[in-house]
XYZ file of C-alpha atoms in Angstrom:
338
model
C 42.501 55.099 -46.677
C 39.226 56.430 -45.253
C 38.550 60.128 -44.916
C 36.732 61.269 -41.806
C 33.712 63.418 -42.142
C 33.441 66.429 -40.547
C 30.835 66.886 -37.900
C 27.567 68.586 -39.054
C 23.779 68.268 -38.207
C 23.054 65.832 -40.342
C 26.107 63.605 -39.803
C 27.396 63.832 -36.167
C 30.272 61.862 -35.360
C 30.448 58.740 -33.283
C 32.743 57.785 -30.944
C 33.358 53.490 -30.691
C 35.612 52.673 -27.760
C 37.227 49.164 -28.225
C 39.024 48.063 -24.992
C 41.693 45.790 -25.918
C 44.096 43.034 -24.213
C 45.608 40.027 -25.665
C 42.824 38.908 -28.298
C 44.992 38.625 -31.267
C 42.317 36.077 -32.548
C 39.268 37.987 -32.741
C 40.436 41.911 -33.054
C 41.088 41.587 -36.850
C 37.207 40.586 -37.355
C 35.907 43.122 -34.959
C 37.747 46.045 -36.026
C 36.874 44.949 -39.798
C 33.461 45.040 -38.800
C 33.393 48.625 -37.211
C 35.417 50.395 -40.064
C 33.068 48.952 -42.794
C 30.051 50.575 -41.217
C 27.787 51.873 -43.556
C 27.677 55.051 -41.422
C 31.340 56.615 -42.347
C 31.703 59.127 -39.733
C 33.216 57.383 -37.268
C 36.246 57.388 -34.908
C 37.387 54.210 -33.239
C 39.076 54.509 -29.986
C 41.266 51.493 -29.931
C 42.739 51.550 -26.500
C 45.601 48.632 -26.150
C 45.836 47.835 -22.741
C 49.335 46.507 -22.408
C 48.588 43.341 -24.901
C 51.472 41.018 -25.487
C 50.221 39.055 -27.890
C 50.395 41.057 -30.747
C 47.061 42.785 -30.530
C 48.826 46.125 -29.925
C 50.245 45.835 -33.596
C 47.098 44.817 -34.814
C 45.493 47.860 -33.705
C 48.561 50.240 -34.999
C 48.142 48.676 -38.636
C 44.650 49.257 -38.698
C 45.451 52.794 -37.655
C 48.046 53.255 -40.291
C 45.409 51.485 -43.106
C 42.245 54.014 -41.664
C 42.756 57.472 -40.217
C 39.444 56.930 -38.419
C 40.858 54.459 -35.862
C 42.727 55.864 -33.315
C 45.229 53.546 -31.286
C 46.468 54.339 -27.753
C 48.447 52.326 -25.486
C 48.863 51.892 -21.709
C 50.463 49.828 -19.348
C 48.060 46.922 -18.298
C 45.317 48.284 -15.834
C 42.357 46.713 -16.730
C 39.153 46.815 -19.007
C 37.733 49.999 -17.078
C 40.740 52.148 -16.760
C 40.634 51.454 -21.003
C 37.160 52.268 -20.948
C 37.577 55.635 -18.913
C 40.205 56.697 -21.360
C 38.393 56.078 -24.660
C 35.470 58.148 -22.701
C 38.037 60.762 -22.037
C 39.508 61.099 -25.235
C 36.395 60.723 -27.484
C 35.287 63.501 -29.713
C 31.882 62.600 -31.215
C 28.285 63.697 -30.114
C 27.901 60.027 -29.612
C 29.155 56.719 -28.394
C 29.242 53.366 -28.616
C 31.240 50.779 -26.983
C 32.248 47.214 -28.688
C 34.142 44.058 -26.934
C 37.380 43.290 -28.874
C 36.319 39.757 -29.142
C 32.926 40.548 -30.170
C 31.477 41.831 -33.886
C 29.098 43.900 -35.201
C 26.506 44.161 -38.185
C 27.591 46.680 -41.118
C 24.396 48.855 -40.030
C 24.710 48.815 -36.076
C 25.511 52.507 -36.038
C 23.072 54.179 -38.887
C 20.304 51.932 -37.441
C 21.014 52.767 -34.181
C 21.299 56.664 -34.428
C 18.267 56.608 -36.724
C 16.165 54.774 -33.984
C 17.455 57.551 -31.331
C 16.177 60.274 -33.557
C 13.192 58.983 -34.295
C 12.619 57.935 -31.118
C 13.971 61.380 -29.452
C 15.963 58.716 -27.304
C 19.235 59.268 -24.990
C 19.946 55.993 -24.909
C 19.136 53.102 -27.406
C 19.871 49.547 -27.236
C 19.210 46.852 -29.903
C 19.072 42.907 -29.460
C 22.126 40.784 -30.033
C 23.365 37.340 -31.117
C 24.943 35.335 -28.511
C 27.658 33.166 -30.226
C 28.892 29.759 -29.018
C 31.459 28.771 -31.376
C 30.084 27.719 -34.610
C 26.506 27.954 -33.094
C 24.214 31.035 -32.204
C 21.173 31.684 -30.694
C 18.425 33.691 -32.630
C 16.843 36.175 -30.459
C 13.712 38.683 -31.198
C 13.934 40.217 -34.843
C 10.649 41.779 -35.018
C 12.043 45.290 -35.550
C 10.000 46.521 -32.917
C 10.871 49.784 -31.509
C 9.868 49.951 -27.560
C 10.037 53.537 -25.536
C 10.816 53.867 -22.064
C 10.872 56.396 -19.368
C 13.733 56.463 -16.447
C 11.823 54.455 -14.096
C 10.796 51.851 -16.636
C 14.652 51.138 -18.066
C 16.069 50.876 -14.182
C 13.365 48.706 -13.469
C 14.240 46.357 -16.548
C 17.943 46.875 -15.535
C 17.415 45.892 -12.241
C 15.482 43.032 -13.202
C 17.905 41.819 -16.149
C 15.295 42.049 -18.721
C 15.856 43.629 -22.016
C 18.148 46.798 -20.706
C 20.771 44.443 -19.184
C 23.689 45.350 -17.581
C 25.400 45.473 -20.941
C 27.582 48.322 -22.454
C 27.718 47.092 -25.832
C 24.849 46.808 -28.377
C 23.892 50.631 -27.031
C 24.298 54.221 -28.874
C 24.418 56.842 -25.976
C 24.546 60.562 -26.384
C 27.722 61.495 -25.010
C 26.250 63.815 -21.967
C 25.000 60.760 -20.484
C 28.612 59.956 -19.487
C 29.051 63.223 -17.800
C 31.036 62.325 -14.459
C 30.102 58.599 -14.997
C 33.577 56.653 -14.452
C 34.625 52.450 -14.409
C 35.765 51.639 -11.081
C 39.108 50.467 -12.045
C 40.477 46.902 -10.882
C 36.879 45.632 -10.604
C 34.862 43.026 -12.489
C 31.520 43.543 -13.077
C 32.397 46.886 -13.842
C 29.204 47.339 -15.979
C 26.786 46.740 -13.155
C 28.875 49.453 -11.187
C 28.815 51.940 -14.030
C 25.649 51.416 -16.351
C 22.757 52.969 -14.180
C 24.639 55.846 -13.469
C 24.202 56.862 -17.491
C 20.410 56.293 -16.771
C 20.340 58.893 -14.181
C 21.880 61.025 -16.960
C 18.898 60.512 -19.198
C 15.338 60.374 -19.800
C 14.623 58.603 -22.795
C 15.165 55.291 -23.631
C 14.666 52.998 -26.632
C 14.807 49.325 -27.463
C 15.079 47.989 -30.770
C 14.325 44.049 -31.104
C 16.471 43.735 -33.938
C 20.074 41.739 -33.242
C 22.662 44.180 -34.612
C 25.724 42.735 -32.295
C 27.528 39.501 -31.987
C 28.123 38.582 -28.331
C 31.255 36.137 -28.416
C 30.594 33.919 -25.360
C 34.561 32.211 -25.866
C 35.806 30.204 -22.986
C 38.295 32.214 -20.495
C 36.355 35.542 -20.663
C 36.697 37.833 -17.959
C 32.669 37.750 -17.672
C 32.635 34.147 -17.261
C 35.070 33.302 -14.285
C 35.684 29.694 -13.387
C 36.226 30.857 -9.481
C 33.266 31.388 -7.694
C 35.555 34.045 -6.132
C 35.008 36.196 -9.180
C 31.128 37.023 -8.120
C 31.599 38.505 -4.910
C 32.299 41.240 -7.277
C 28.933 41.138 -8.691
C 27.803 41.055 -5.039
C 29.488 44.055 -4.509
C 28.274 45.823 -7.392
C 24.611 45.243 -7.218
C 24.879 46.279 -2.963
C 26.511 49.226 -4.391
C 23.507 50.053 -6.740
C 21.335 49.176 -3.844
C 22.537 51.923 -1.862
C 22.118 54.973 -4.347
C 19.387 53.715 -6.585
C 17.167 52.844 -3.063
C 17.560 56.613 -1.925
C 16.239 57.857 -5.292
C 13.856 55.406 -6.454
C 12.621 53.738 -3.006
C 9.871 52.243 -5.925
C 12.245 49.626 -6.665
C 13.822 48.974 -3.535
C 12.427 45.078 -3.580
C 13.617 44.577 -7.118
C 17.486 46.136 -5.832
C 17.429 43.657 -2.751
C 16.201 40.704 -4.933
C 19.335 41.208 -7.723
C 21.708 41.309 -4.554
C 20.298 37.990 -3.063
C 20.325 36.984 -6.594
C 24.136 37.582 -6.403
C 24.658 35.647 -3.222
C 22.667 32.959 -4.763
C 24.858 32.743 -7.686
C 28.038 32.437 -5.614
C 26.707 29.196 -3.856
C 25.704 27.991 -7.220
C 28.650 28.442 -8.837
C 31.044 27.237 -5.762
C 28.444 23.950 -6.006
C 28.658 23.137 -9.717
C 32.632 23.143 -8.883
C 32.169 20.843 -5.689
C 34.275 23.723 -3.791
C 32.819 24.641 -0.293
C 33.098 28.465 0.509
C 35.490 29.196 2.868
C 34.081 30.059 6.564
C 34.623 34.597 5.834
C 33.050 34.104 2.329
C 29.738 32.036 3.797
C 29.195 34.370 6.580
C 29.317 37.052 3.946
C 26.488 35.311 2.095
C 24.733 34.620 5.254
C 24.786 38.086 6.086
C 23.269 39.445 2.751
C 20.495 37.021 3.167
C 19.390 38.255 6.588
C 19.865 41.686 5.859
C 18.036 42.037 2.317
C 15.363 38.866 2.790
C 11.762 40.092 3.160
C 8.608 38.143 1.732
C 8.194 40.923 -1.038
C 11.906 40.480 -1.937
C 11.496 36.557 -2.180
C 8.819 36.916 -4.539
C 10.471 39.550 -7.004
C 13.141 36.204 -7.424
C 12.434 33.938 -10.460
C 11.044 30.856 -9.687
C 14.728 29.133 -10.179
C 16.694 31.524 -7.631
C 13.413 31.341 -5.128
C 13.932 27.481 -4.999
C 17.298 27.697 -4.701
C 17.018 29.858 -1.710
C 14.512 28.101 0.072
C 16.519 24.942 -0.309
C 19.606 26.345 0.776
C 17.777 27.659 3.949
C 16.479 24.226 4.803
C 20.180 22.631 4.245
C 22.778 23.798 2.815
C 24.716 20.444 1.950
C 21.980 19.391 0.347
C 21.481 22.439 -1.840
C 25.370 21.818 -2.748
C 24.220 18.572 -4.123
C 21.021 19.402 -5.932
C 22.322 22.780 -6.899
C 23.544 21.807 -10.282
C 20.204 20.028 -11.165
C 17.516 23.037 -10.119
C 17.332 24.714 -13.278
C 16.530 20.935 -14.841
C 14.154 20.705 -11.849
C 12.043 23.906 -13.061
C 11.866 23.113 -16.512
C 10.111 19.964 -15.628
C 7.971 21.152 -13.118
C 6.937 23.921 -16.096
C 6.380 21.329 -18.599
C 4.183 19.115 -16.185
C 1.909 22.311 -15.379
C 2.102 23.401 -19.263
């Protein structure tokens, strides 16, 4: 059985929050990767969200084997409620999130804490491997560290670059989570929440070294088969726009572009499934395009999204037919230019 190291100035306690729901095929690997960290002074809050497949029992077994693992059981309320409980019950000076179907490198805690201290950051993030079955992509492994202020970090977050709306692969000072809560009963809760921690922080760092393994498995909640799930993303980005546009009007065009992109994602997702939106849904997307569109906003869209938007405005049915091929068209055009 492991022994918890008392918090001291040199060895602060790190709280690692793991929401768990019916992931028994992945959970053991996930929890093993956490308890075998090179940095030992951690507490692992495994929040069982009403699992029925044996995941709850696995959490209990780990708690019996390692006193640093604290299992909390709740009736099924969703991942947001599980994370809220984890933050509420955490005791550390720093917080980290790990999804229960992912795993982490043995030195992720030690490395991120070291980087955070050296850079005097409030939030530090690392690169990640995206795993699909037996394959994984190879991200930037330069080991370089980039420091940003709040505005720069928010700008990259909205553009969905580097500091993307991902809770995992980061170490946070606990203070940045003060009065920040996940919206319960919603998907894309990271989009609704993460930027609020940025507003509580001043200094950010990004480490170009992959330390987190993101398992892109079939059936994961962030890969809905139904386009309807993307309306939650649309709502999250609209809410983010309302708050940030007041505080940082310089980000308005990028904020509006992110809302339009969510609308385009809905159209693309429905087209890929050869499904047409219902009348009310179509009206909502059209309204979004009307409200948030401007020439400056459209310039902030990526070439793929810009082409999708203009194609849709020309002919909706033609867009529906060509949408699955647009990304390939962009690649061919780039190759010709190069």
